Coordinates of C-alpha atoms and ligand atoms in Angstrom, one line a residue:
M1 CA 44.0 26.5 -47.6
K2 CA 46.4 27.7 -50.3
T3 CA 45.2 29.2 -53.5
V4 CA 46.9 28.9 -56.9
F5 CA 46.2 31.8 -59.3
S6 CA 47.7 33.0 -62.5
P7 CA 47.3 36.6 -63.8
L8 CA 47.6 35.1 -67.3
H9 CA 43.9 34.1 -67.1
S10 CA 43.2 37.6 -68.3
R11 CA 44.8 36.8 -71.7
R12 CA 41.5 35.0 -72.4
D13 CA 39.3 38.0 -73.0
V14 CA 37.1 37.2 -76.0
K15 CA 34.5 39.8 -76.9
T16 CA 31.8 37.4 -78.2
E17 CA 29.6 34.6 -77.1
L18 CA 26.9 33.4 -79.5
D19 CA 23.7 33.4 -77.3
G20 CA 20.2 33.7 -78.5
G21 CA 21.2 34.7 -82.0
L22 CA 23.3 37.6 -80.7
L23 CA 27.0 38.0 -80.0
I24 CA 26.9 39.0 -76.4
E25 CA 29.7 39.8 -73.9
P26 CA 30.8 36.4 -72.7
H27 CA 29.5 35.1 -69.3
E28 CA 33.0 33.5 -68.8
K29 CA 34.9 36.8 -68.4
P30 CA 38.1 37.9 -66.7
S31 CA 36.3 39.6 -63.8
R32 CA 35.2 36.2 -62.6
A33 CA 38.7 35.1 -61.5
E34 CA 39.5 38.6 -60.1
T35 CA 36.4 38.6 -57.9
I36 CA 37.2 35.2 -56.5
L37 CA 40.9 36.2 -55.9
A38 CA 39.7 39.4 -54.1
R39 CA 37.5 37.3 -51.8
V40 CA 40.4 34.9 -51.1
K41 CA 42.5 37.9 -50.0
E42 CA 39.8 39.7 -48.1
Q43 CA 39.1 36.5 -46.1
A44 CA 42.8 35.7 -45.7
L45 CA 42.0 32.2 -46.8
G46 CA 45.7 31.4 -47.0
E47 CA 48.8 31.9 -49.1
I48 CA 48.3 32.7 -52.8
L49 CA 50.9 31.2 -55.2
E50 CA 51.6 31.6 -58.9
P51 CA 51.6 28.3 -60.8
E52 CA 54.7 26.5 -61.8
E53 CA 55.3 25.5 -65.4
Y54 CA 54.5 21.9 -66.1
G55 CA 54.8 21.9 -69.9
L56 CA 52.4 20.0 -72.1
E57 CA 53.2 16.4 -71.0
P58 CA 50.6 16.2 -68.2
V59 CA 48.1 17.9 -70.5
K60 CA 48.7 15.3 -73.2
R61 CA 48.1 12.5 -70.7
V62 CA 44.4 13.5 -71.1
H63 CA 44.3 15.4 -74.5
T64 CA 45.4 14.2 -77.9
A65 CA 48.6 15.7 -79.4
D66 CA 46.7 16.9 -82.5
Y67 CA 44.1 18.7 -80.4
V68 CA 46.7 20.5 -78.3
A69 CA 48.6 21.5 -81.5
F70 CA 45.4 22.8 -83.0
L71 CA 44.6 25.0 -80.0
K72 CA 48.1 26.4 -80.2
T73 CA 47.8 27.6 -83.8
C74 CA 44.1 28.1 -84.2
W75 CA 44.0 31.8 -83.8
Q76 CA 47.0 32.3 -86.1
E77 CA 45.4 30.1 -88.7
W78 CA 42.1 32.0 -88.4
L79 CA 44.0 35.3 -88.9
A80 CA 46.0 33.9 -91.8
A81 CA 42.7 33.0 -93.5
G82 CA 41.7 36.6 -93.3
K83 CA 38.8 36.3 -91.0
P84 CA 37.5 39.6 -89.6
G85 CA 36.1 38.5 -86.3
E86 CA 36.8 36.0 -83.5
A87 CA 37.2 32.3 -84.3
I88 CA 33.8 30.7 -83.8
P89 CA 32.9 27.1 -84.9
A90 CA 29.9 27.1 -87.2
V91 CA 29.9 23.7 -88.9
W92 CA 30.1 20.1 -87.6
A93 CA 30.0 16.6 -89.0
G94 CA 26.3 15.8 -88.7
R95 CA 24.8 12.3 -88.6
G96 CA 25.8 10.4 -91.8
M97 CA 28.8 12.6 -92.4
R98 CA 32.5 11.8 -91.9
H99 CA 34.5 12.7 -88.7
R100 CA 37.6 13.5 -90.8
L101 CA 39.9 16.4 -90.1
P102 CA 39.7 18.9 -92.9
R103 CA 42.5 21.3 -93.9
D104 CA 40.4 24.5 -93.8
I105 CA 40.2 26.4 -90.5
D106 CA 36.4 26.4 -90.5
G107 CA 36.4 22.7 -90.8
R108 CA 39.1 22.2 -88.2
L109 CA 37.3 24.4 -85.7
G110 CA 34.2 22.2 -86.1
Y111 CA 36.2 19.0 -85.9
Y112 CA 37.7 20.0 -82.6
S113 CA 34.5 21.5 -80.9
F114 CA 31.0 20.6 -79.9
A115 CA 29.4 24.0 -79.5
A116 CA 29.5 27.5 -80.9
E117 CA 29.3 29.7 -77.8
T118 CA 33.1 29.4 -77.1
S119 CA 34.9 32.0 -79.3
I120 CA 38.7 31.9 -79.6
S121 CA 41.0 34.9 -80.0
D122 CA 44.5 36.1 -79.1
G123 CA 45.6 34.8 -75.7
T124 CA 43.2 31.9 -75.4
W125 CA 46.0 29.4 -75.7
E126 CA 48.2 31.2 -73.1
A127 CA 45.3 31.4 -70.6
A128 CA 44.3 27.8 -71.1
R129 CA 47.9 26.7 -70.6
A130 CA 48.1 28.8 -67.4
S131 CA 44.8 27.3 -66.2
A132 CA 46.2 23.8 -66.5
N133 CA 49.4 24.9 -64.7
V134 CA 47.3 26.3 -61.9
A135 CA 45.5 23.0 -61.5
L136 CA 48.7 21.0 -61.6
T137 CA 50.4 23.3 -59.1
A138 CA 47.4 22.7 -56.7
Q139 CA 47.8 19.0 -57.3
K140 CA 51.5 19.2 -56.4
L141 CA 50.7 21.1 -53.2
V142 CA 48.4 18.2 -52.1
A143 CA 50.9 15.5 -53.3
K144 CA 53.4 17.2 -51.1
G145 CA 51.2 16.9 -48.1
E146 CA 48.7 19.8 -48.0
R147 CA 45.3 18.6 -47.0
A148 CA 43.7 20.5 -49.8
A149 CA 44.4 23.2 -52.4
F150 CA 42.3 25.6 -54.4
G151 CA 43.2 25.8 -58.1
L152 CA 41.6 29.1 -59.1
C153 CA 41.4 28.0 -62.8
R154 CA 40.2 30.2 -65.6
P155 CA 39.2 29.2 -68.2
P156 CA 37.3 26.3 -66.8
G157 CA 37.8 22.7 -68.0
H158 CA 35.1 20.2 -67.3
H159 CA 33.4 20.3 -70.7
A160 CA 36.6 19.6 -72.6
H161 CA 36.9 16.1 -74.0
A162 CA 40.2 14.5 -75.1
D163 CA 40.1 16.4 -78.4
V164 CA 37.0 18.6 -78.3
F165 CA 36.5 22.1 -76.8
G166 CA 33.2 23.8 -75.9
G167 CA 31.2 25.2 -73.0
Y168 CA 34.0 27.8 -72.3
C169 CA 36.5 24.9 -71.7
F170 CA 39.7 23.9 -73.6
F171 CA 41.9 21.8 -71.2
N172 CA 40.1 19.6 -68.7
N173 CA 41.9 20.7 -65.6
A174 CA 40.1 18.3 -63.3
A175 CA 40.9 15.4 -65.5
I176 CA 44.5 16.5 -65.9
V177 CA 44.8 16.6 -62.1
A178 CA 43.2 13.2 -61.7
Q179 CA 45.6 11.7 -64.2
A180 CA 48.6 13.5 -62.6
F181 CA 47.7 11.7 -59.3
R182 CA 47.5 8.4 -61.1
D183 CA 50.9 9.0 -62.7
Q184 CA 52.4 9.8 -59.3
G185 CA 51.3 6.4 -58.0
Y186 CA 47.9 7.2 -56.4
G187 CA 46.0 4.0 -57.2
K188 CA 42.5 5.4 -57.4
V189 CA 41.1 8.9 -57.8
A190 CA 37.6 10.2 -57.6
V191 CA 36.4 13.3 -59.5
L192 CA 33.3 14.9 -58.0
D193 CA 31.7 17.6 -60.3
V194 CA 29.4 20.0 -58.4
D195 CA 29.2 22.6 -61.2
F196 CA 25.6 23.2 -62.3
H197 CA 26.4 21.6 -65.7
H198 CA 27.3 18.0 -66.5
G199 CA 31.0 17.4 -66.6
N200 CA 30.8 15.7 -70.0
G201 CA 34.5 16.0 -70.8
T202 CA 35.6 14.4 -67.5
Q203 CA 33.0 11.6 -67.9
A204 CA 34.1 10.9 -71.5
I205 CA 37.8 10.9 -70.7
F206 CA 37.5 8.3 -68.0
Y207 CA 34.4 6.4 -69.2
D208 CA 36.1 3.1 -69.8
R209 CA 38.3 3.1 -66.7
N210 CA 37.8 1.9 -63.2
D211 CA 40.8 3.7 -61.6
V212 CA 39.1 7.1 -61.8
L213 CA 35.5 7.3 -60.5
T214 CA 33.6 10.2 -62.1
I215 CA 30.5 11.7 -60.5
S216 CA 28.5 14.7 -61.6
L217 CA 25.4 16.4 -60.1
H218 CA 23.8 18.8 -62.6
G219 CA 20.8 20.3 -64.3
D220 CA 18.9 17.8 -66.4
P221 CA 20.6 17.8 -69.9
D222 CA 17.1 17.2 -71.4
L223 CA 16.7 20.9 -70.5
V224 CA 20.2 22.5 -70.4
F225 CA 23.7 22.4 -71.8
P226 CA 25.5 20.2 -72.7
H227 CA 22.2 18.6 -74.0
F228 CA 23.8 15.4 -75.4
L229 CA 25.5 13.8 -72.4
G230 CA 25.0 13.5 -68.7
F231 CA 21.9 11.3 -68.3
E232 CA 21.6 8.9 -65.4
D233 CA 21.8 5.7 -67.5
E234 CA 25.4 6.6 -68.4
T235 CA 27.2 4.4 -65.9
G236 CA 30.5 3.6 -67.7
E237 CA 31.6 1.0 -70.2
G238 CA 33.9 -2.0 -70.3
A239 CA 36.2 -1.9 -67.2
G240 CA 34.6 1.4 -66.4
E241 CA 31.1 0.0 -66.0
G242 CA 29.8 1.2 -62.6
Y243 CA 32.5 3.9 -62.3
N244 CA 30.5 6.9 -63.7
L245 CA 27.5 8.3 -61.8
N246 CA 25.2 11.1 -63.0
M247 CA 22.5 12.7 -60.9
V248 CA 20.2 15.1 -62.7
Y249 CA 17.9 17.7 -61.1
P250 CA 15.0 19.9 -62.4
P251 CA 14.6 23.6 -62.3
N252 CA 14.5 25.3 -58.9
T253 CA 16.3 22.5 -57.0
P254 CA 17.3 23.8 -53.5
Y255 CA 20.2 22.5 -51.4
S256 CA 17.9 20.3 -49.3
V257 CA 17.2 18.2 -52.5
W258 CA 20.6 18.6 -54.2
S259 CA 22.4 17.6 -51.0
Q260 CA 20.7 14.2 -51.1
G261 CA 22.6 13.6 -54.3
L262 CA 25.7 14.9 -52.7
E263 CA 25.2 12.3 -49.9
N264 CA 24.8 9.5 -52.5
A265 CA 28.0 10.8 -54.2
C266 CA 29.9 10.8 -50.9
E267 CA 28.8 7.3 -50.1
R268 CA 29.9 6.1 -53.5
I269 CA 33.2 7.8 -53.0
Q270 CA 33.7 6.1 -49.7
T271 CA 32.9 2.7 -51.1
F272 CA 35.4 3.3 -53.9
K273 CA 38.1 4.2 -51.4
P274 CA 40.1 6.6 -53.5
D275 CA 43.6 7.9 -52.7
A276 CA 42.7 11.4 -53.7
L277 CA 39.7 13.6 -54.6
V278 CA 39.3 16.2 -57.3
V279 CA 36.4 18.6 -56.9
A280 CA 35.3 20.3 -60.1
L281 CA 33.8 23.3 -58.3
G282 CA 31.3 25.4 -60.1
V283 CA 29.2 27.8 -58.2
D284 CA 26.7 28.3 -60.9
T285 CA 24.3 26.3 -58.7
F286 CA 23.6 29.7 -57.0
E287 CA 20.1 31.0 -57.0
E288 CA 21.0 34.2 -58.8
D289 CA 23.2 32.6 -61.5
P290 CA 22.2 34.1 -64.9
I291 CA 22.5 30.9 -67.0
S292 CA 21.5 28.2 -64.5
F293 CA 18.4 27.0 -62.6
F294 CA 19.3 25.7 -59.2
K295 CA 18.5 27.5 -55.9
L296 CA 21.5 27.2 -53.7
I297 CA 22.2 30.1 -51.3
S298 CA 25.5 31.4 -50.2
S299 CA 25.5 29.6 -46.8
D300 CA 25.0 26.3 -48.6
Y301 CA 28.5 26.5 -49.9
L302 CA 29.9 26.4 -46.4
T303 CA 27.9 23.3 -45.7
L304 CA 29.1 21.8 -49.0
G305 CA 32.7 22.5 -48.1
A306 CA 32.3 20.9 -44.7
R307 CA 30.7 17.8 -46.2
L308 CA 33.6 17.4 -48.6
A309 CA 36.1 17.7 -45.8
R310 CA 34.4 14.9 -43.9
L311 CA 35.4 12.5 -46.7
G312 CA 38.9 12.9 -45.2
L313 CA 40.7 12.7 -48.6
P314 CA 43.6 14.7 -50.1
T315 CA 41.6 17.2 -52.1
V316 CA 42.2 19.4 -55.1
F317 CA 39.6 22.0 -56.1
T318 CA 39.5 23.2 -59.7
M319 CA 37.4 26.3 -60.4
E320 CA 34.8 25.7 -63.1
G321 CA 31.7 27.8 -63.6
G322 CA 29.7 30.5 -61.8
Y323 CA 28.5 33.6 -63.6
D324 CA 26.8 35.9 -61.0
V325 CA 30.1 37.8 -60.7
D326 CA 28.9 39.7 -57.6
A327 CA 28.5 36.5 -55.6
I328 CA 31.0 34.0 -57.0
G329 CA 33.8 35.2 -54.7
V330 CA 31.8 34.7 -51.6
N331 CA 30.3 31.4 -52.8
A332 CA 33.6 29.8 -54.0
V333 CA 35.5 30.9 -50.9
N334 CA 32.7 29.7 -48.7
V335 CA 33.4 26.1 -49.9
M336 CA 37.0 26.5 -49.0
Q337 CA 36.2 27.9 -45.6
G338 CA 33.6 25.3 -44.8
F339 CA 36.3 22.7 -45.7
D340 CA 39.0 24.3 -43.7
R341 CA 36.9 24.7 -40.6
T342 CA 35.9 21.0 -40.6
A343 CA 38.2 18.5 -39.0
Ligands
OKP401 C1 30.2 26.2 -68.6 B1 30.4 25.6 -67.1 C2 23.4 30.2 -72.1 C3 23.9 28.9 -72.7 C4 25.0 28.4 -72.0 C5 27.2 27.2 -72.3 C6 27.3 26.9 -70.9 C7 28.7 26.6 -70.5 C8 28.8 26.4 -69.0 N1 22.5 30.9 -72.9 N2 25.9 27.5 -72.8 O1 29.9 24.4 -66.9 O2 29.9 26.5 -66.1
MG402 MG1 28.2 18.9 -62.5
ZN403 ZN1 28.7 25.3 -65.3

Protein backbone atom coordinates (compact mmCIF):
# COMPACT_ATOMS: atom_id res chain seq x y z
CA MET A 1 0.00 0.00 0.00
CA LYS A 2 1.17 3.52 -0.76
CA THR A 3 1.53 6.04 2.06
CA VAL A 4 1.08 9.79 1.72
CA PHE A 5 3.10 11.87 4.18
CA SER A 6 3.96 15.56 4.48
CA PRO A 7 6.91 16.85 6.51
CA LEU A 8 4.82 19.99 7.04
CA HIS A 9 2.98 18.14 9.83
CA SER A 10 5.90 19.22 12.05
CA ARG A 11 4.75 22.85 11.72
CA ARG A 12 2.10 21.93 14.28
CA ASP A 13 4.21 21.88 17.40
CA VAL A 14 2.23 23.53 20.19
CA LYS A 15 3.80 23.48 23.61
CA THR A 16 0.60 23.33 25.64
CA GLU A 17 -2.43 21.13 26.22
CA LEU A 18 -4.77 22.01 29.05
CA ASP A 19 -5.11 18.76 31.00
CA GLY A 20 -6.06 18.29 34.61
CA GLY A 21 -5.58 21.96 35.35
CA LEU A 22 -2.03 21.92 34.00
CA LEU A 23 -0.51 22.94 30.70
CA ILE A 24 1.20 19.70 29.70
CA GLU A 25 3.23 18.72 26.65
CA PRO A 26 0.54 17.81 24.09
CA HIS A 27 -0.31 14.16 23.50
CA GLU A 28 -0.80 15.03 19.83
CA LYS A 29 2.88 15.76 19.08
CA PRO A 30 5.14 15.62 16.00
CA SER A 31 6.92 12.40 17.01
CA ARG A 32 3.63 10.56 16.43
CA ALA A 33 3.77 10.97 12.66
CA GLU A 34 7.53 10.38 12.52
CA THR A 35 7.21 7.08 14.40
CA ILE A 36 4.53 5.83 12.03
CA LEU A 37 6.56 6.94 9.00
CA ALA A 38 9.62 5.12 10.35
CA ARG A 39 7.62 1.90 10.66
CA VAL A 40 6.25 2.30 7.12
CA LYS A 41 9.85 2.52 5.89
CA GLU A 42 11.18 -0.29 8.08
CA GLN A 43 8.47 -2.66 6.90
CA ALA A 44 8.73 -1.49 3.28
CA LEU A 45 4.96 -1.10 3.23
CA GLY A 46 5.13 0.60 -0.15
CA GLU A 47 5.96 3.84 -1.88
CA ILE A 48 5.86 7.03 0.20
CA LEU A 49 4.57 10.12 -1.59
CA GLU A 50 4.37 13.78 -0.66
CA PRO A 51 0.92 15.29 -1.05
CA GLU A 52 -0.26 17.34 -3.99
CA GLU A 53 -1.76 20.76 -3.38
CA TYR A 54 -5.55 20.71 -3.69
CA GLY A 55 -6.25 24.22 -2.44
CA LEU A 56 -9.13 25.11 -0.16
CA GLU A 57 -12.03 24.18 -2.48
CA PRO A 58 -12.30 20.53 -1.34
CA VAL A 59 -11.89 21.66 2.27
CA LYS A 60 -14.75 24.13 1.90
CA ARG A 61 -17.03 21.38 0.60
CA VAL A 62 -17.10 20.26 4.23
CA HIS A 63 -16.10 23.35 6.25
CA THR A 64 -17.61 26.83 6.16
CA ALA A 65 -15.67 29.63 4.48
CA ASP A 66 -15.73 31.76 7.63
CA TYR A 67 -14.27 28.93 9.75
CA VAL A 68 -11.48 28.33 7.24
CA ALA A 69 -10.72 32.08 7.15
CA PHE A 70 -10.66 32.17 10.95
CA LEU A 71 -8.13 29.32 11.19
CA LYS A 72 -5.93 31.06 8.64
CA THR A 73 -5.62 34.29 10.65
CA CYS A 74 -6.28 33.08 14.20
CA TRP A 75 -2.64 33.03 15.32
CA GLN A 76 -1.90 36.47 13.80
CA GLU A 77 -5.02 37.89 15.46
CA TRP A 78 -3.91 36.40 18.77
CA LEU A 79 -0.44 37.93 18.45
CA ALA A 80 -1.86 41.27 17.34
CA ALA A 81 -3.98 41.32 20.48
CA GLY A 82 -0.76 41.11 22.49
CA LYS A 83 -1.41 37.73 24.08
CA PRO A 84 1.70 36.24 25.69
CA GLY A 85 1.00 32.49 25.31
CA GLU A 86 -0.54 30.08 22.82
CA ALA A 87 -4.12 30.62 21.61
CA ILE A 88 -6.43 28.63 23.87
CA PRO A 89 -10.21 28.99 23.85
CA ALA A 90 -11.55 29.74 27.31
CA VAL A 91 -15.11 31.00 26.84
CA TRP A 92 -18.15 29.58 25.05
CA ALA A 93 -21.80 30.47 24.50
CA GLY A 94 -23.44 28.56 27.34
CA ARG A 95 -27.11 27.61 27.51
CA GLY A 96 -29.27 30.70 27.16
CA MET A 97 -26.55 32.75 25.49
CA ARG A 98 -26.25 33.74 21.84
CA HIS A 99 -24.25 31.87 19.19
CA ARG A 100 -23.10 35.11 17.62
CA LEU A 101 -19.60 35.67 16.25
CA PRO A 102 -17.87 38.37 18.32
CA ARG A 103 -15.08 40.62 17.04
CA ASP A 104 -12.66 39.95 19.88
CA ILE A 105 -10.23 37.05 19.43
CA ASP A 106 -11.15 35.37 22.74
CA GLY A 107 -14.78 35.37 21.66
CA ARG A 108 -13.93 34.16 18.16
CA LEU A 109 -11.83 31.28 19.51
CA GLY A 110 -14.77 30.18 21.63
CA TYR A 111 -17.23 30.55 18.77
CA TYR A 112 -15.17 28.25 16.53
CA SER A 113 -14.29 25.56 19.12
CA PHE A 114 -15.85 23.08 21.51
CA ALA A 115 -12.96 22.28 23.85
CA ALA A 116 -9.90 23.89 25.41
CA GLU A 117 -7.21 21.21 25.11
CA THR A 118 -6.37 22.19 21.53
CA SER A 119 -3.97 25.15 21.56
CA ILE A 120 -3.11 27.04 18.38
CA SER A 121 0.26 28.57 17.52
CA ASP A 122 2.44 29.44 14.53
CA GLY A 123 2.28 26.69 11.88
CA THR A 124 -1.01 25.10 12.92
CA TRP A 125 -2.69 26.42 9.78
CA GLU A 126 0.07 25.12 7.48
CA ALA A 127 0.05 21.68 9.13
CA ALA A 128 -3.74 21.39 9.03
CA ARG A 129 -3.71 22.32 5.33
CA ALA A 130 -0.98 19.76 4.64
CA SER A 131 -2.95 17.11 6.53
CA ALA A 132 -5.99 17.71 4.31
CA ASN A 133 -3.75 17.53 1.22
CA VAL A 134 -2.34 14.22 2.48
CA ALA A 135 -5.88 12.84 2.78
CA LEU A 136 -6.90 14.17 -0.64
CA THR A 137 -3.78 12.73 -2.27
CA ALA A 138 -4.58 9.32 -0.78
CA GLN A 139 -8.11 9.71 -2.13
CA LYS A 140 -6.75 10.51 -5.59
CA LEU A 141 -4.56 7.39 -5.56
CA VAL A 142 -7.61 5.25 -4.85
CA ALA A 143 -9.76 7.08 -7.40
CA LYS A 144 -7.04 6.32 -9.95
CA GLY A 145 -7.25 2.62 -9.20
CA GLU A 146 -5.19 1.77 -6.13
CA ARG A 147 -7.02 -0.73 -3.96
CA ALA A 148 -6.23 1.34 -0.85
CA ALA A 149 -4.00 4.17 0.32
CA PHE A 150 -2.72 5.32 3.68
CA GLY A 151 -3.11 9.03 4.41
CA LEU A 152 -0.65 9.57 7.23
CA CYS A 153 -2.52 12.67 8.37
CA ARG A 154 -1.35 14.86 11.21
CA PRO A 155 -3.07 16.75 12.82
CA PRO A 156 -6.03 14.36 12.98
CA GLY A 157 -9.49 15.37 11.82
CA HIS A 158 -12.48 13.38 13.02
CA HIS A 159 -13.51 15.71 15.86
CA ALA A 160 -13.73 18.79 13.61
CA HIS A 161 -17.25 19.92 12.66
CA ALA A 162 -18.08 22.13 9.69
CA ASP A 163 -17.13 25.21 11.71
CA VAL A 164 -15.79 23.98 15.04
CA PHE A 165 -12.34 22.70 16.08
CA GLY A 166 -11.42 20.62 19.11
CA GLY A 167 -9.96 17.30 20.19
CA TYR A 168 -6.67 18.12 18.39
CA CYS A 169 -8.60 18.40 15.07
CA PHE A 170 -9.07 21.34 12.65
CA PHE A 171 -9.99 19.97 9.22
CA ASN A 172 -12.01 16.77 9.08
CA ASN A 173 -9.81 14.81 6.73
CA ALA A 174 -12.07 11.73 6.59
CA ALA A 175 -15.11 13.88 5.76
CA ILE A 176 -13.13 15.81 3.14
CA VAL A 177 -12.17 12.51 1.50
CA ALA A 178 -15.74 11.19 1.60
CA GLN A 179 -17.03 14.39 0.01
CA ALA A 180 -14.27 14.30 -2.62
CA PHE A 181 -15.43 10.79 -3.63
CA ARG A 182 -19.01 12.08 -3.89
CA ASP A 183 -17.92 15.06 -5.98
CA GLN A 184 -16.06 12.70 -8.33
CA GLY A 185 -19.20 10.70 -9.00
CA TYR A 186 -18.99 7.97 -6.40
CA GLY A 187 -22.67 7.60 -5.48
CA LYS A 188 -22.38 6.35 -1.90
CA VAL A 189 -19.51 6.47 0.58
CA ALA A 190 -19.12 4.86 3.99
CA VAL A 191 -16.94 6.32 6.74
CA LEU A 192 -15.92 3.84 9.43
CA ASP A 193 -14.29 5.41 12.49
CA VAL A 194 -12.27 2.95 14.56
CA ASP A 195 -10.48 5.58 16.66
CA PHE A 196 -11.06 5.15 20.39
CA HIS A 197 -13.03 8.42 20.44
CA HIS A 198 -16.35 9.19 18.81
CA GLY A 199 -16.03 10.79 15.38
CA ASN A 200 -18.35 13.60 16.36
CA GLY A 201 -17.34 15.94 13.56
CA THR A 202 -17.82 13.35 10.85
CA GLN A 203 -21.19 12.35 12.29
CA ALA A 204 -22.38 15.96 12.44
CA ILE A 205 -21.20 16.85 8.93
CA PHE A 206 -23.20 14.03 7.31
CA TYR A 207 -26.00 13.68 9.88
CA ASP A 208 -28.87 14.64 7.56
CA ARG A 209 -27.56 12.80 4.50
CA ASN A 210 -28.14 9.30 3.17
CA ASP A 211 -25.32 9.33 0.61
CA VAL A 212 -22.62 9.06 3.28
CA LEU A 213 -23.00 6.37 5.94
CA THR A 214 -21.13 7.22 9.14
CA ILE A 215 -20.23 4.57 11.71
CA SER A 216 -18.11 4.99 14.84
CA LEU A 217 -17.02 2.53 17.53
CA HIS A 218 -15.77 4.29 20.64
CA GLY A 219 -15.47 4.67 24.37
CA ASP A 220 -18.77 5.56 26.04
CA PRO A 221 -19.09 9.37 25.85
CA ASP A 222 -20.82 9.21 29.23
CA LEU A 223 -17.27 8.52 30.47
CA VAL A 224 -14.87 10.09 27.95
CA PHE A 225 -14.30 12.80 25.37
CA PRO A 226 -16.13 14.22 23.44
CA HIS A 227 -18.75 13.82 26.21
CA PHE A 228 -21.62 15.52 24.35
CA LEU A 229 -22.10 13.39 21.24
CA GLY A 230 -21.68 9.78 20.20
CA PHE A 231 -24.53 7.93 21.94
CA GLU A 232 -26.27 4.98 20.35
CA ASP A 233 -29.61 6.75 19.96
CA GLU A 234 -28.04 9.16 17.46
CA THR A 235 -29.11 7.50 14.21
CA GLY A 236 -29.33 10.42 11.76
CA GLU A 237 -32.03 12.93 10.94
CA GLY A 238 -34.26 13.74 7.98
CA ALA A 239 -33.00 11.96 4.87
CA GLY A 240 -30.07 10.79 7.00
CA GLU A 241 -32.23 8.82 9.43
CA GLY A 242 -30.69 5.36 9.70
CA TYR A 243 -27.39 6.44 8.14
CA ASN A 244 -25.43 7.04 11.35
CA LEU A 245 -24.42 4.22 13.66
CA ASN A 246 -22.67 4.57 17.02
CA MET A 247 -21.41 1.66 19.08
CA VAL A 248 -20.16 2.51 22.56
CA TYR A 249 -18.01 0.35 24.83
CA PRO A 250 -16.99 0.46 28.50
CA PRO A 251 -13.52 0.50 30.05
CA ASN A 252 -11.26 -2.51 29.43
CA THR A 253 -13.03 -3.64 26.25
CA PRO A 254 -10.85 -6.25 24.46
CA TYR A 255 -10.80 -7.03 20.74
CA SER A 256 -13.04 -10.07 21.27
CA VAL A 257 -15.86 -7.72 22.31
CA TRP A 258 -14.97 -4.69 20.18
CA SER A 259 -14.76 -6.87 17.06
CA GLN A 260 -18.43 -7.83 17.45
CA GLY A 261 -19.19 -4.15 16.86
CA LEU A 262 -16.80 -4.22 13.94
CA GLU A 263 -18.80 -7.14 12.50
CA ASN A 264 -22.04 -5.16 12.90
CA ALA A 265 -20.38 -2.22 11.19
CA CYS A 266 -19.18 -4.39 8.31
CA GLU A 267 -22.65 -5.89 7.84
CA ARG A 268 -24.21 -2.42 7.80
CA ILE A 269 -21.63 -1.28 5.25
CA GLN A 270 -22.37 -4.30 3.06
CA THR A 271 -26.11 -3.56 3.16
CA PHE A 272 -25.40 0.07 2.24
CA LYS A 273 -23.32 -1.01 -0.80
CA PRO A 274 -20.99 1.99 -0.89
CA ASP A 275 -18.72 2.76 -3.81
CA ALA A 276 -15.83 3.66 -1.51
CA LEU A 277 -14.79 3.32 2.13
CA VAL A 278 -12.99 5.83 4.31
CA VAL A 279 -11.45 4.45 7.50
CA ALA A 280 -10.79 7.02 10.22
CA LEU A 281 -7.95 5.06 11.78
CA GLY A 282 -7.04 5.78 15.37
CA VAL A 283 -4.86 3.31 17.23
CA ASP A 284 -5.66 4.79 20.63
CA THR A 285 -7.73 1.62 21.18
CA PHE A 286 -4.36 0.05 22.19
CA GLU A 287 -4.06 -1.36 25.70
CA GLU A 288 -1.20 1.00 26.64
CA ASP A 289 -2.71 4.20 25.25
CA PRO A 290 -2.24 6.94 27.86
CA ILE A 291 -5.63 8.66 27.37
CA SER A 292 -7.93 5.78 26.41
CA PHE A 293 -9.38 2.64 28.00
CA PHE A 294 -9.74 -0.18 25.50
CA LYS A 295 -7.49 -3.25 25.56
CA LEU A 296 -6.55 -4.03 21.96
CA ILE A 297 -3.13 -5.65 21.48
CA SER A 298 -0.75 -5.14 18.56
CA SER A 299 -1.72 -8.32 16.69
CA ASP A 300 -5.39 -7.24 16.77
CA TYR A 301 -4.54 -4.51 14.29
CA LEU A 302 -3.51 -7.13 11.71
CA THR A 303 -6.89 -8.83 12.20
CA LEU A 304 -8.66 -5.48 11.88
CA GLY A 305 -6.89 -4.70 8.61
CA ALA A 306 -7.75 -8.13 7.22
CA ARG A 307 -11.43 -7.68 8.10
CA LEU A 308 -11.56 -4.30 6.39
CA ALA A 309 -9.96 -5.78 3.28
CA ARG A 310 -12.71 -8.40 3.06
CA LEU A 311 -15.24 -5.62 2.49
CA GLY A 312 -13.68 -5.48 -0.96
CA LEU A 313 -14.04 -1.70 -1.32
CA PRO A 314 -11.72 1.03 -2.59
CA THR A 315 -10.38 2.22 0.76
CA VAL A 316 -8.72 5.38 2.04
CA PHE A 317 -7.22 5.36 5.53
CA THR A 318 -6.88 8.69 7.32
CA MET A 319 -4.68 8.67 10.41
CA GLU A 320 -6.48 9.92 13.52
CA GLY A 321 -5.40 9.28 17.14
CA GLY A 322 -2.99 7.03 18.99
CA TYR A 323 -0.78 8.38 21.76
CA ASP A 324 1.46 5.55 22.94
CA VAL A 325 4.17 6.79 20.63
CA ASP A 326 6.36 3.70 21.12
CA ALA A 327 3.60 1.46 19.72
CA ILE A 328 1.61 3.50 17.22
CA GLY A 329 4.01 2.78 14.34
CA VAL A 330 3.62 -0.97 14.72
CA ASN A 331 -0.11 -0.77 15.35
CA ALA A 332 -1.01 1.56 12.47
CA VAL A 333 1.17 -0.26 9.97
CA ASN A 334 -0.22 -3.60 11.19
CA VAL A 335 -3.63 -2.47 9.94
CA MET A 336 -2.17 -1.75 6.51
CA GLN A 337 -0.27 -5.04 6.40
CA GLY A 338 -3.31 -7.02 7.52
CA PHE A 339 -5.23 -5.31 4.72
CA ASP A 340 -2.54 -5.86 2.07
CA ARG A 341 -2.10 -9.54 2.91
CA THR A 342 -5.83 -10.26 2.53
CA ALA A 343 -7.27 -10.95 -0.88
C1 LIG B 1 -8.36 13.00 19.69
B1 LIG B 1 -8.51 11.76 18.81
C2 LIG B 1 -7.10 13.67 28.26
C3 LIG B 1 -8.34 14.31 27.67
C4 LIG B 1 -8.39 14.07 26.22
C5 LIG B 1 -8.98 15.15 24.11
C6 LIG B 1 -8.95 13.87 23.39
C7 LIG B 1 -8.82 14.07 21.91
C8 LIG B 1 -8.63 12.79 21.15
N1 LIG B 1 -6.92 14.04 29.62
N2 LIG B 1 -9.14 15.07 25.54
O1 LIG B 1 -9.79 11.23 18.74
O2 LIG B 1 -7.59 10.69 19.14
MG1 LIG C 1 -14.45 6.05 16.77
ZN1 LIG D 1 -8.94 9.27 19.53
